[in-house]
């Protein structure tokens, strides 16, 4: 198995990232043509130690699974291990309940703080809420990927701090697909966070599709679930608007 190590000494210098090591590898063999095989994803986060990759691989292989790709992230000078494995398996040979038990045993073995397994073809779809501001491109991209089946989630609502007219592309799309749209006018004094929380109460996570408002720490603690930010900013060195211009002005 070939292991490729990807480290750039210039990126941390330019963008202010802490220097870190990335490792990823692909195993030979693409998706099988057998209709009995199903795609699974496992995300793992635990204290770093020797043997984690071996045990994860053994767990999947012992049940007849085939790893298609794995991403591993181990920050330098931190005792933390992250991984994401994609694999094919036969649900008859590896029932969903048994899979949960196997990964739970691994989680206990390595004192994992996070161990999540998903089988998109078998598991209920995640419910998500999308927050967007004036510009549409990130929101439109998400909606089109969802429509094409490349984003296997249930979109419960779209919330925006900018009003969109009834005959706009986004509103027509949402109406055709019965996705509620909520306009909440925000000010510096009132970010309408209480109302947002009520609207996303039953979601599994939130996606900020270039939402140009900063969510407070109290909002994040109260929501208590993952929030994914899609934004053009190059954090932390070039935050805010026009990050490309900021980079040019900085001389890079």
Tab-separated table of C-alpha atoms in Angstrom:
chain	number	residue	atom	x	y	z
A	1	UNK	CA	0.000	0.000	0.000
A	2	UNK	CA	1.556	3.269	-1.079
A	3	UNK	CA	1.290	6.109	1.409
A	4	UNK	CA	1.655	9.631	0.016
A	5	UNK	CA	2.694	12.390	2.386
A	6	UNK	CA	1.658	15.879	1.346
A	7	UNK	CA	3.334	18.754	3.186
A	8	UNK	CA	3.848	22.282	1.887
A	9	UNK	CA	6.294	24.493	3.769
A	10	UNK	CA	5.100	27.609	1.941
A	11	UNK	CA	1.373	27.386	2.672
A	12	UNK	CA	1.693	27.803	6.458
A	13	UNK	CA	4.012	30.781	5.906
A	14	UNK	CA	1.703	32.566	3.465
A	15	UNK	CA	-1.639	31.926	5.054
A	16	UNK	CA	-0.792	31.702	8.746
A	17	UNK	CA	-1.815	28.066	9.189
A	18	UNK	CA	-0.160	26.045	11.909
A	19	UNK	CA	2.277	23.674	10.201
A	20	UNK	CA	0.701	20.257	9.941
A	21	UNK	CA	1.132	16.975	8.141
A	22	UNK	CA	-1.376	15.395	5.782
A	23	UNK	CA	-1.316	11.798	4.614
A	24	UNK	CA	-3.692	10.176	2.149
A	25	UNK	CA	-3.736	7.031	0.148
A	26	UNK	CA	-5.930	5.195	-2.341
A	27	UNK	CA	-6.169	1.451	-2.543
A	28	UNK	CA	-6.429	-0.224	-5.951
A	29	UNK	CA	-9.801	-1.311	-7.195
A	30	UNK	CA	-12.623	1.028	-8.096
A	31	UNK	CA	-16.290	0.593	-7.294
A	32	UNK	CA	-17.442	-2.941	-7.934
A	33	UNK	CA	-20.013	-3.681	-10.601
A	34	UNK	CA	-21.796	-5.996	-8.182
A	35	UNK	CA	-25.168	-4.546	-7.235
A	36	UNK	CA	-24.965	-6.267	-3.831
A	37	UNK	CA	-22.170	-3.986	-2.626
A	38	UNK	CA	-22.949	-0.794	-0.768
A	39	UNK	CA	-20.884	2.311	-0.063
A	40	UNK	CA	-19.974	3.220	3.525
A	41	UNK	CA	-18.117	6.119	5.176
A	42	UNK	CA	-16.445	6.109	8.581
A	43	UNK	CA	-15.092	9.197	10.364
A	44	UNK	CA	-12.824	8.681	13.380
A	45	UNK	CA	-11.224	11.051	15.921
A	46	UNK	CA	-9.148	9.821	18.837
A	47	UNK	CA	-5.858	10.335	20.685
A	48	UNK	CA	-2.965	9.365	18.408
A	49	UNK	CA	-1.143	6.100	18.989
A	50	UNK	CA	0.471	3.269	17.067
A	51	UNK	CA	-1.809	0.805	15.281
A	52	UNK	CA	-4.986	2.824	14.632
A	53	UNK	CA	-4.838	2.542	10.828
A	54	UNK	CA	-4.088	-1.176	11.060
A	55	UNK	CA	-7.067	-1.811	13.328
A	56	UNK	CA	-9.423	0.288	11.185
A	57	UNK	CA	-8.319	-1.586	8.057
A	58	UNK	CA	-8.580	-4.945	9.808
A	59	UNK	CA	-12.094	-4.150	11.006
A	60	UNK	CA	-13.317	-3.425	7.470
A	61	UNK	CA	-11.375	-6.225	5.756
A	62	UNK	CA	-12.418	-8.872	8.297
A	63	UNK	CA	-16.040	-8.318	7.270
A	64	UNK	CA	-15.251	-8.549	3.559
A	65	UNK	CA	-15.171	-4.791	3.015
A	66	UNK	CA	-12.847	-3.082	0.542
A	67	UNK	CA	-11.391	0.346	1.342
A	68	UNK	CA	-11.611	2.645	-1.681
A	69	UNK	CA	-9.940	5.678	-0.138
A	70	UNK	CA	-8.678	6.919	3.208
A	71	UNK	CA	-7.677	10.361	4.452
A	72	UNK	CA	-5.615	10.694	7.610
A	73	UNK	CA	-4.761	13.900	9.434
A	74	UNK	CA	-2.310	14.002	12.338
A	75	UNK	CA	-1.443	17.552	13.500
A	76	UNK	CA	2.194	17.952	14.428
A	77	UNK	CA	2.979	18.267	18.124
A	78	UNK	CA	-0.577	17.296	19.032
A	79	UNK	CA	-1.693	13.907	20.260
A	80	UNK	CA	-4.703	13.760	17.912
A	81	UNK	CA	-5.625	11.386	15.091
A	82	UNK	CA	-8.317	11.997	12.463
A	83	UNK	CA	-9.367	9.681	9.649
A	84	UNK	CA	-12.062	9.296	7.032
A	85	UNK	CA	-12.465	5.953	5.271
A	86	UNK	CA	-14.656	5.164	2.270
A	87	UNK	CA	-15.346	1.495	1.637
A	88	UNK	CA	-17.548	-0.991	-0.190
A	89	UNK	CA	-19.218	-3.858	1.654
A	90	UNK	CA	-21.930	-6.473	1.290
A	91	UNK	CA	-24.818	-5.695	3.714
A	92	UNK	CA	-25.682	-9.397	3.854
A	93	UNK	CA	-22.186	-10.304	5.080
A	94	UNK	CA	-21.863	-7.187	7.248
A	95	UNK	CA	-25.300	-6.152	8.583
A	96	UNK	CA	-25.728	-2.529	9.595
A	97	UNK	CA	-26.199	-3.378	13.277
A	98	UNK	CA	-23.004	-5.453	13.300
A	99	UNK	CA	-21.118	-2.590	11.631
A	100	UNK	CA	-22.185	-0.196	14.404
A	101	UNK	CA	-21.049	-2.693	17.025
A	102	UNK	CA	-17.666	-3.235	15.330
A	103	UNK	CA	-16.895	0.460	15.093
A	104	UNK	CA	-18.146	1.009	18.646
A	105	UNK	CA	-15.626	-1.579	19.874
A	106	UNK	CA	-12.867	0.275	18.022
A	107	UNK	CA	-14.063	3.525	19.539
A	108	UNK	CA	-13.747	2.049	23.028
A	109	UNK	CA	-10.358	0.504	22.228
A	110	UNK	CA	-8.850	3.869	21.229
A	111	UNK	CA	-10.913	6.109	23.566
A	112	UNK	CA	-12.328	7.916	20.538
A	113	UNK	CA	-14.030	11.272	20.960
A	114	UNK	CA	-15.864	10.844	17.640
A	115	UNK	CA	-16.729	7.765	15.608
A	116	UNK	CA	-19.430	8.146	12.964
A	117	UNK	CA	-20.367	5.612	10.303
A	118	UNK	CA	-22.768	6.381	7.454
A	119	UNK	CA	-24.285	4.141	4.795
A	120	UNK	CA	-26.067	6.596	2.464
A	121	UNK	CA	-28.131	3.903	0.720
A	122	UNK	CA	-29.450	2.502	4.002
A	123	UNK	CA	-29.426	5.306	6.567
A	124	UNK	CA	-32.001	8.106	6.863
A	125	UNK	CA	-30.883	11.280	5.112
A	126	UNK	CA	-29.412	14.047	7.236
A	127	UNK	CA	-31.689	17.056	7.678
A	128	UNK	CA	-29.899	20.326	7.004
A	129	UNK	CA	-30.689	24.014	7.117
A	130	UNK	CA	-28.939	26.441	4.769
A	131	UNK	CA	-28.108	30.034	5.702
A	132	UNK	CA	-27.304	32.467	2.889
A	133	UNK	CA	-26.886	36.194	2.347
A	134	UNK	CA	-27.215	38.307	-0.806
A	135	UNK	CA	-24.917	36.487	-3.247
A	136	UNK	CA	-26.418	33.312	-4.663
A	137	UNK	CA	-23.536	31.298	-6.106
A	138	UNK	CA	-22.809	29.041	-3.096
A	139	UNK	CA	-26.519	28.516	-2.420
A	140	UNK	CA	-27.309	27.760	-6.078
A	141	UNK	CA	-24.442	25.272	-6.286
A	142	UNK	CA	-25.747	23.410	-3.226
A	143	UNK	CA	-29.302	23.344	-4.572
A	144	UNK	CA	-28.228	22.037	-7.962
A	145	UNK	CA	-26.041	19.325	-6.408
A	146	UNK	CA	-28.985	18.327	-4.231
A	147	UNK	CA	-31.305	18.218	-7.251
A	148	UNK	CA	-28.849	16.004	-9.155
A	149	UNK	CA	-28.623	13.568	-6.244
A	150	UNK	CA	-24.978	14.343	-5.478
A	151	UNK	CA	-25.927	15.799	-2.087
A	152	UNK	CA	-27.946	13.062	-0.332
A	153	UNK	CA	-29.618	15.214	2.336
A	154	UNK	CA	-33.027	16.632	3.150
A	155	UNK	CA	-33.028	20.431	2.964
A	156	UNK	CA	-35.513	21.582	5.586
A	157	UNK	CA	-35.266	25.321	4.885
A	158	UNK	CA	-33.209	28.192	3.504
A	159	UNK	CA	-32.751	31.207	5.778
A	160	UNK	CA	-31.403	34.534	4.560
A	161	UNK	CA	-30.810	38.042	5.867
A	162	UNK	CA	-31.559	39.380	2.359
A	163	UNK	CA	-34.983	39.379	0.756
A	164	UNK	CA	-35.422	37.738	-2.639
A	165	UNK	CA	-38.208	38.642	-5.016
A	166	UNK	CA	-40.938	36.091	-5.861
A	167	UNK	CA	-39.806	35.713	-9.471
A	168	UNK	CA	-36.097	35.099	-8.816
A	169	UNK	CA	-34.338	31.892	-9.804
A	170	UNK	CA	-33.731	30.787	-6.201
A	171	UNK	CA	-37.292	31.385	-5.017
A	172	UNK	CA	-38.781	29.619	-8.029
A	173	UNK	CA	-36.487	26.631	-7.419
A	174	UNK	CA	-37.388	26.442	-3.723
A	175	UNK	CA	-41.102	26.694	-4.428
A	176	UNK	CA	-40.939	23.919	-7.041
A	177	UNK	CA	-39.224	21.656	-4.504
A	178	UNK	CA	-41.331	22.671	-1.476
A	179	UNK	CA	-38.355	24.038	0.460
A	180	UNK	CA	-39.382	26.874	2.825
A	181	UNK	CA	-37.567	30.210	2.492
A	182	UNK	CA	-37.298	32.505	5.513
A	183	UNK	CA	-36.192	36.122	5.267
A	184	UNK	CA	-34.919	37.510	8.565
A	185	UNK	CA	-33.648	41.061	8.357
A	186	UNK	CA	-30.595	41.345	10.618
A	187	UNK	CA	-28.968	44.397	12.190
A	188	UNK	CA	-25.769	44.877	14.146
A	189	UNK	CA	-27.849	44.890	17.321
A	190	UNK	CA	-30.131	41.977	16.421
A	191	UNK	CA	-28.834	38.986	14.473
A	192	UNK	CA	-32.204	37.182	14.862
A	193	UNK	CA	-30.384	34.159	16.275
A	194	UNK	CA	-33.282	33.072	18.480
A	195	UNK	CA	-35.578	32.866	15.457
A	196	UNK	CA	-32.952	31.006	13.436
A	197	UNK	CA	-32.593	28.451	16.230
A	198	UNK	CA	-36.341	27.832	16.222
A	199	UNK	CA	-36.320	27.261	12.449
A	200	UNK	CA	-33.420	24.770	12.546
A	201	UNK	CA	-34.445	22.921	15.689
A	202	UNK	CA	-34.862	19.540	13.946
A	203	UNK	CA	-31.808	19.722	11.656
A	204	UNK	CA	-28.707	17.516	11.942
A	205	UNK	CA	-26.317	20.274	10.875
A	206	UNK	CA	-26.221	23.717	9.263
A	207	UNK	CA	-24.520	24.913	6.089
A	208	UNK	CA	-23.473	28.560	5.786
A	209	UNK	CA	-23.609	29.210	2.036
A	210	UNK	CA	-21.619	32.453	2.101
A	211	UNK	CA	-23.687	33.693	5.001
A	212	UNK	CA	-22.123	37.070	5.742
A	213	UNK	CA	-22.987	37.170	9.426
A	214	UNK	CA	-20.949	35.941	12.380
A	215	UNK	CA	-22.792	33.421	14.537
A	216	UNK	CA	-22.248	34.040	18.223
A	217	UNK	CA	-20.715	31.586	20.646
A	218	UNK	CA	-24.043	31.392	22.433
A	219	UNK	CA	-25.771	30.397	19.179
A	220	UNK	CA	-23.229	27.630	18.511
A	221	UNK	CA	-23.470	26.298	22.070
A	222	UNK	CA	-27.260	26.351	22.009
A	223	UNK	CA	-27.477	24.667	18.608
A	224	UNK	CA	-24.889	22.110	19.720
A	225	UNK	CA	-24.390	20.459	16.314
A	226	UNK	CA	-22.025	20.844	13.380
A	227	UNK	CA	-21.973	24.028	11.302
A	228	UNK	CA	-20.202	23.913	7.915
A	229	UNK	CA	-19.012	27.235	6.483
A	230	UNK	CA	-18.687	27.625	2.700
A	231	UNK	CA	-16.874	30.910	2.145
A	232	UNK	CA	-14.282	32.400	-0.159
A	233	UNK	CA	-12.219	33.816	2.710
A	234	UNK	CA	-8.708	32.494	3.304
A	235	UNK	CA	-8.653	32.260	7.065
A	236	UNK	CA	-7.110	33.194	9.368
A	237	UNK	CA	-4.692	35.583	7.643
A	238	UNK	CA	-7.059	37.089	5.048
A	239	UNK	CA	-10.489	37.257	6.621
A	240	UNK	CA	-13.512	39.258	5.541
A	241	UNK	CA	-14.328	40.481	2.060
A	242	UNK	CA	-12.070	40.481	-1.010
A	243	UNK	CA	-9.487	37.955	0.240
A	244	UNK	CA	-7.829	37.756	-3.205
A	245	UNK	CA	-7.295	41.512	-3.184
A	246	UNK	CA	-5.923	41.303	0.360
A	247	UNK	CA	-3.382	38.716	-0.802
A	248	UNK	CA	-2.270	40.946	-3.697
A	249	UNK	CA	-1.911	43.953	-1.416
A	250	UNK	CA	0.145	41.830	0.986
A	251	UNK	CA	2.593	41.116	-1.824
A	252	UNK	CA	1.918	37.422	-2.438
